[in-house]
Amino acid sequence: MGHAIGDRLLCEAAGRFEAVVGDDGHVGRLGGDEFAIIWHGPNDQETLRHLAGRLIEEVSRSFKVGGATLNIGATVGIAAGGRDGKRESNLMRAADLALYQAKRSGRGRYAFFSQGMLTAAEDSRLLENDVRDALTKRTMHIAYQRIVDSKTHETVCRESLLRWDHPTRGPIPPQKFIPIIEDVGLIHQIGAWVLQRACKEAMIWPDKARVAVNVSAAQLEGEGLEEVVREALDTSGLDPDRLELEVTESIFIGEDADMLDSLERLRELGVRLVLDDFGKGYSSLGYLSRAHFSKIKIDKDFVHGAARGERDRLAIVQAILALSEGLGIETTAEGVETEQEIDMLTAMGVSQLQGYYFGRPESIEPDSVPERRQVKQKAG
């Protein structure tokens, strides 16, 4: 999307916001794609909830700009005068924290400010220096979780997952430290390290399983990911077909030809592209064929819901499987924890299974691959 088209799109979006707030508010652009809305009407939660819903609904309708049809979304952070602060700067800070929380929840969401967000923000600030130190000293490590064939239960792939054991706080959840890595601009550095390490370690696995590495939207949007992947493959000697790059549906917010081009350049290296957490609602079905994915990963919420007999979740899983079969795409069901889920998913035709039933993520040393230990025990 060119700058001129982008500016016209933002003007169109501002017009829709103004139509929603009417005489009860003012709309202003803060910069980039962020807007501020000053609301002078009632500030009870029900009114503000309805207002946020209207804003999201209006901007989610297609735009006709420059002869093209464009689709975007909106995320809203809400702070109320009096409850959340009196000074303008405090209210803007509160709304910004609420917006950050809403963005983490997904596209088309809104969130109200709460005091807990201030505590979390301060905690994140304190962790920033620790994150930088951990990256410098390489105290983070990679754990791997098995992905198995649904029929034989043999390991066909291992997903690499970044882990951090903080020296004083203990294990820090990835959902807490990964956003910090992105915020401080270190995602490209750590992403390159994970790719290089995962490819190198996969070369010592006796089963020759594939290795999956998660790639964020920031990495895809930045410069040099293609070269980073090529270097990781060249220095490790890993066959490109053994490397899976996992992306989430969130990279497809809006119409982004550049994102598709980035994925195509990666695919041309010979690696396999995997769409993770499918069904969350971000992507259009057209991206499945246009991006030439090799595999779809079905989100664990749908897996668990289908196993509980929830008709809507079951229908979604069935639809995903029918779609993948038609496109010739493999499927992996995430979050598998019970034999009931295994039996159900296998009968439905899922290609691969992943979850705690088959093992939690763990570090793998040269002599700690389960299959290798089993061979040694049998030989002894």
XYZ file of C-alpha atoms in Angstrom:
380
model
C 0.000 0.000 0.000
C 1.516 3.359 -1.058
C 1.758 6.345 1.274
C -0.876 8.311 -0.648
C -3.369 5.453 -0.454
C -2.518 4.929 3.210
C -3.148 8.589 4.037
C -6.481 8.556 2.212
C -7.460 5.403 4.064
C -6.678 7.028 7.414
C -8.749 10.080 6.453
C -11.663 7.821 5.553
C -11.315 6.023 8.891
C -11.257 9.338 10.758
C -14.467 10.325 8.998
C -16.180 7.176 10.204
C -14.985 7.784 13.755
C -16.368 11.329 13.629
C -19.720 10.037 12.384
C -19.921 7.689 15.371
C -19.041 10.222 18.098
C -21.040 13.072 16.537
C -21.340 16.214 18.662
C -20.437 14.310 21.836
C -16.742 14.008 21.039
C -13.682 15.023 19.067
C -11.402 12.862 16.921
C -7.691 13.536 16.472
C -4.860 11.619 14.857
C -1.925 11.029 17.201
C 0.436 9.762 14.530
C 0.843 6.720 12.349
C -2.380 4.758 12.552
C -3.348 5.868 16.077
C -6.259 8.150 16.884
C -7.474 9.754 20.097
C -11.151 10.312 20.772
C -12.202 12.752 23.471
C -15.706 11.755 24.586
C -17.869 14.296 26.403
C -20.918 12.084 26.792
C -21.780 9.721 29.677
C -18.744 7.742 30.840
C -20.426 4.741 32.417
C -18.994 1.425 31.265
C -22.068 0.367 29.313
C -22.054 3.560 27.235
C -18.312 3.345 26.605
C -18.556 -0.341 25.759
C -21.254 0.430 23.184
C -19.185 3.315 21.781
C -16.081 1.136 21.397
C -18.118 -1.553 19.672
C -19.540 0.996 17.219
C -16.072 2.349 16.408
C -14.708 -1.136 15.751
C -17.739 -2.104 13.689
C -17.597 0.985 11.484
C -13.893 0.775 10.664
C -14.155 -2.962 9.969
C -16.396 -2.341 6.962
C -14.548 -2.371 3.627
C -13.076 0.876 2.310
C -13.035 1.890 -1.352
C -9.838 3.879 -1.895
C -8.148 4.585 -5.216
C -10.170 1.935 -6.989
C -9.152 -0.729 -4.479
C -11.157 -2.462 -1.777
C -9.274 -2.365 1.521
C -10.042 -4.049 4.822
C -8.608 -2.936 8.131
C -9.516 -3.328 11.772
C -9.479 -1.300 14.961
C -8.469 -1.873 18.551
C -9.640 0.446 21.335
C -8.205 1.341 24.726
C -10.583 3.108 27.118
C -9.815 5.394 30.068
C -12.502 7.379 31.896
C -11.943 10.800 33.417
C -12.319 10.819 37.186
C -12.013 7.060 37.631
C -8.733 6.606 35.793
C -7.155 10.009 36.276
C -7.841 13.719 36.108
C -4.812 15.098 34.301
C -4.723 14.776 30.524
C -1.313 13.085 30.554
C -2.494 10.487 33.066
C -5.605 9.714 31.044
C -3.611 9.349 27.835
C -1.187 7.018 29.601
C -4.099 4.972 30.969
C -5.771 4.752 27.552
C -2.463 3.732 25.975
C -2.009 0.909 28.489
C -5.568 -0.255 27.838
C -4.892 -0.157 24.084
C -1.778 -2.289 24.563
C -3.829 -4.849 26.469
C -6.534 -4.845 23.791
C -3.957 -5.404 21.042
C -2.580 -8.398 22.880
C -6.101 -9.855 22.969
C -6.442 -9.653 19.201
C -7.894 -7.630 16.384
C -11.264 -5.968 16.849
C -11.072 -5.887 20.649
C -11.372 -3.161 23.263
C -10.165 -2.969 26.848
C -10.881 -0.744 29.837
C -7.973 0.597 31.856
C -7.386 -1.012 35.240
C -4.827 -0.334 37.963
C -3.392 -3.770 37.336
C -2.182 -2.506 33.955
C -0.012 0.086 35.707
C 1.514 -2.623 37.876
C 2.138 -4.818 34.840
C 3.708 -1.913 32.936
C 6.070 -1.165 35.808
C 6.963 -4.829 36.067
C 7.721 -4.917 32.341
C 9.925 -1.843 32.684
C 11.925 -3.530 35.427
C 12.285 -6.638 33.281
C 13.621 -4.717 30.275
C 17.156 -4.463 31.649
C 17.023 -8.108 32.693
C 15.980 -9.072 29.159
C 18.907 -7.170 27.652
C 21.264 -8.822 30.121
C 19.825 -12.271 29.369
C 20.308 -11.789 25.635
C 23.868 -10.555 26.109
C 24.827 -13.451 28.373
C 22.775 -16.012 26.407
C 20.996 -17.199 29.552
C 17.821 -17.920 27.602
C 17.541 -21.373 26.091
C 15.456 -23.349 23.634
C 13.070 -26.121 24.612
C 11.454 -28.448 22.089
C 7.990 -29.985 22.036
C 7.256 -33.099 20.017
C 4.792 -33.160 17.138
C 3.788 -36.718 16.279
C 2.128 -38.582 13.446
C -1.518 -39.084 14.426
C -1.500 -42.779 13.496
C 1.966 -44.027 14.491
C 2.735 -41.439 17.211
C 6.282 -41.251 15.869
C 7.989 -37.868 16.160
C 7.801 -36.010 12.845
C 8.732 -32.529 14.059
C 9.810 -30.600 17.152
C 8.715 -27.028 17.785
C 11.428 -24.777 19.203
C 10.232 -22.604 22.085
C 12.265 -19.868 23.748
C 12.541 -20.209 27.528
C 13.942 -17.917 30.210
C 14.842 -18.973 33.732
C 15.278 -15.657 35.544
C 18.013 -15.754 38.224
C 15.711 -14.391 40.951
C 12.154 -14.683 39.598
C 12.429 -18.194 38.228
C 10.803 -19.192 34.917
C 9.252 -16.217 33.087
C 6.329 -17.106 30.773
C 7.033 -16.425 27.068
C 3.855 -14.366 26.780
C 5.424 -11.990 29.288
C 8.986 -11.624 28.002
C 8.480 -11.956 24.226
C 6.487 -8.669 24.027
C 9.307 -6.982 25.955
C 11.861 -8.309 23.467
C 9.732 -6.852 20.673
C 9.222 -3.532 22.464
C 12.960 -2.961 23.027
C 13.758 -3.831 19.415
C 15.686 -7.046 20.025
C 13.341 -9.496 18.303
C 15.525 -9.651 15.173
C 18.636 -10.452 17.194
C 17.043 -13.160 19.319
C 15.082 -14.485 16.341
C 18.286 -15.008 14.363
C 19.897 -16.767 17.322
C 16.919 -19.121 17.739
C 16.968 -19.984 14.029
C 20.688 -20.706 14.025
C 20.559 -22.737 17.231
C 17.471 -24.745 16.231
C 18.912 -25.675 12.822
C 22.225 -26.660 14.394
C 20.607 -28.811 17.089
C 18.259 -30.482 14.601
C 21.311 -31.811 12.762
C 22.207 -34.063 15.730
C 18.757 -35.629 16.071
C 18.925 -39.296 15.090
C 15.321 -39.385 13.853
C 15.801 -36.594 11.284
C 12.543 -34.976 12.378
C 11.736 -31.493 11.147
C 12.265 -28.483 13.391
C 9.697 -25.682 13.656
C 10.674 -22.103 14.478
C 8.186 -19.329 15.228
C 8.564 -16.135 13.201
C 6.850 -12.912 14.284
C 5.237 -10.234 12.151
C 8.039 -7.854 13.170
C 10.634 -10.246 11.753
C 8.711 -10.617 8.499
C 8.253 -6.873 8.149
C 11.919 -6.146 8.865
C 14.891 -6.424 6.555
C 17.040 -9.489 6.199
C 14.938 -12.432 7.420
C 15.493 -14.291 4.159
C 19.265 -13.949 4.567
C 19.092 -15.001 8.234
C 17.248 -18.192 7.274
C 19.649 -18.907 4.419
C 22.656 -18.439 6.706
C 21.169 -20.704 9.399
C 20.635 -23.430 6.803
C 24.075 -23.016 5.221
C 26.070 -22.965 8.462
C 24.189 -25.904 9.983
C 23.907 -28.002 6.830
C 20.217 -28.631 7.542
C 18.088 -29.674 4.578
C 15.666 -26.749 3.947
C 12.745 -29.203 3.829
C 13.428 -30.029 7.498
C 12.811 -26.427 8.589
C 9.273 -25.219 9.277
C 8.621 -21.522 9.823
C 5.465 -20.882 11.848
C 3.526 -17.641 11.505
C 0.230 -16.681 13.117
C -2.889 -15.386 11.420
C -2.301 -11.927 12.900
C 0.283 -11.161 10.184
C -2.589 -10.957 7.709
C -4.408 -8.026 9.294
C -5.421 -5.902 6.332
C -4.269 -6.423 2.752
C -0.464 -6.647 2.765
C 1.177 -7.698 -0.485
C 4.615 -7.146 1.066
C 3.891 -9.815 3.672
C 2.941 -12.298 0.974
C 6.125 -11.434 -0.930
C 8.206 -12.070 2.202
C 6.593 -15.466 2.689
C 7.117 -16.374 -0.964
C 10.831 -15.530 -0.787
C 11.172 -17.766 2.258
C 9.309 -20.590 0.551
C 11.653 -20.329 -2.427
C 14.502 -21.251 -0.073
C 12.874 -24.672 0.226
C 11.544 -24.294 3.773
C 7.993 -25.180 4.768
C 5.517 -22.475 5.842
C 3.076 -23.245 8.646
C 0.023 -21.208 9.682
C -0.264 -21.369 13.464
C -3.381 -20.897 15.643
C -5.666 -21.178 12.636
C -9.264 -20.200 13.322
C -8.605 -17.125 15.452
C -10.348 -14.985 12.855
C -7.628 -12.782 11.370
C -6.982 -14.204 7.933
C -9.093 -14.653 4.863
C -9.217 -18.113 3.345
C -7.531 -16.771 0.237
C -4.241 -16.453 2.086
C -4.037 -20.219 2.545
C -3.467 -20.818 -1.148
C -1.747 -17.520 -1.965
C 0.915 -18.025 0.715
C 1.376 -21.715 -0.183
C 1.310 -23.039 3.362
C 2.395 -26.629 3.914
C 0.529 -27.043 7.168
C -2.247 -25.571 9.313
C -2.119 -25.772 13.104
C -5.561 -25.950 14.708
C -5.775 -23.808 17.832
C -6.072 -25.695 21.102
C -9.296 -23.906 22.072
C -11.077 -25.555 19.139
C -9.511 -28.925 19.971
C -10.662 -28.814 23.593
C -14.096 -27.472 22.687
C -14.658 -30.164 20.073
C -13.658 -32.860 22.579
C -16.205 -31.458 25.052
C -18.900 -31.810 22.427
C -19.331 -28.094 21.701
C -21.067 -28.134 18.333
C -19.648 -24.848 17.048
C -16.047 -25.831 17.876
C -16.530 -29.277 16.371
C -17.962 -27.761 13.200
C -14.979 -25.406 12.910
C -12.486 -28.265 13.256
C -14.376 -30.273 10.634
C -14.397 -27.273 8.290
C -10.656 -26.711 8.739
C -9.937 -30.357 7.984
C -12.139 -30.327 4.879
C -10.441 -27.152 3.684
C -6.934 -28.491 4.291
C -7.736 -31.735 2.502
C -8.998 -29.842 -0.506
C -5.843 -27.720 -0.611
C -3.505 -30.631 0.082
C -2.278 -29.099 3.347
C -1.215 -31.071 6.428
C -2.853 -30.355 9.794
C -1.550 -30.347 13.356
C -3.934 -30.249 16.318
C -2.462 -28.288 19.231
C -3.035 -28.726 22.953
C -3.736 -32.477 22.852
C -3.927 -33.735 26.431
C -6.213 -36.783 26.583
C -6.757 -40.104 24.844
C -10.295 -38.973 24.034
C -8.893 -36.045 22.049
C -6.397 -38.328 20.297
C -9.095 -40.796 19.245
C -11.443 -38.050 18.071
C -8.812 -36.131 16.091
C -7.337 -39.244 14.498
C -10.788 -40.414 13.410
C -11.465 -36.969 11.938
C -8.317 -37.167 9.827
C -5.882 -34.803 11.571
C -2.357 -35.426 10.254
C -0.323 -34.626 13.366
C -0.800 -34.117 17.097
C 0.963 -31.865 19.596
C 0.376 -31.382 23.301
C 1.248 -32.362 26.854
C -0.002 -35.914 26.283
C 3.100 -36.497 24.172
C 5.417 -34.492 26.385
C 6.091 -31.001 27.631
C 8.725 -28.799 25.995
C 12.211 -29.804 27.107
C 15.808 -29.034 26.274
C 17.515 -31.607 24.109
C 21.187 -32.401 24.522
C 23.056 -34.735 22.133
C 22.488 -37.744 24.407
C 19.010 -36.824 25.647
C 16.848 -37.410 22.572
C 14.227 -39.952 23.777
C 14.546 -42.097 20.668
C 18.325 -42.304 21.117
C 18.004 -43.315 24.783
C 15.532 -46.045 23.836
C 17.929 -47.435 21.232
C 20.756 -47.505 23.761
C 18.599 -49.240 26.360
C 17.523 -51.914 23.876
C 21.112 -52.409 22.742
C 22.259 -52.827 26.330
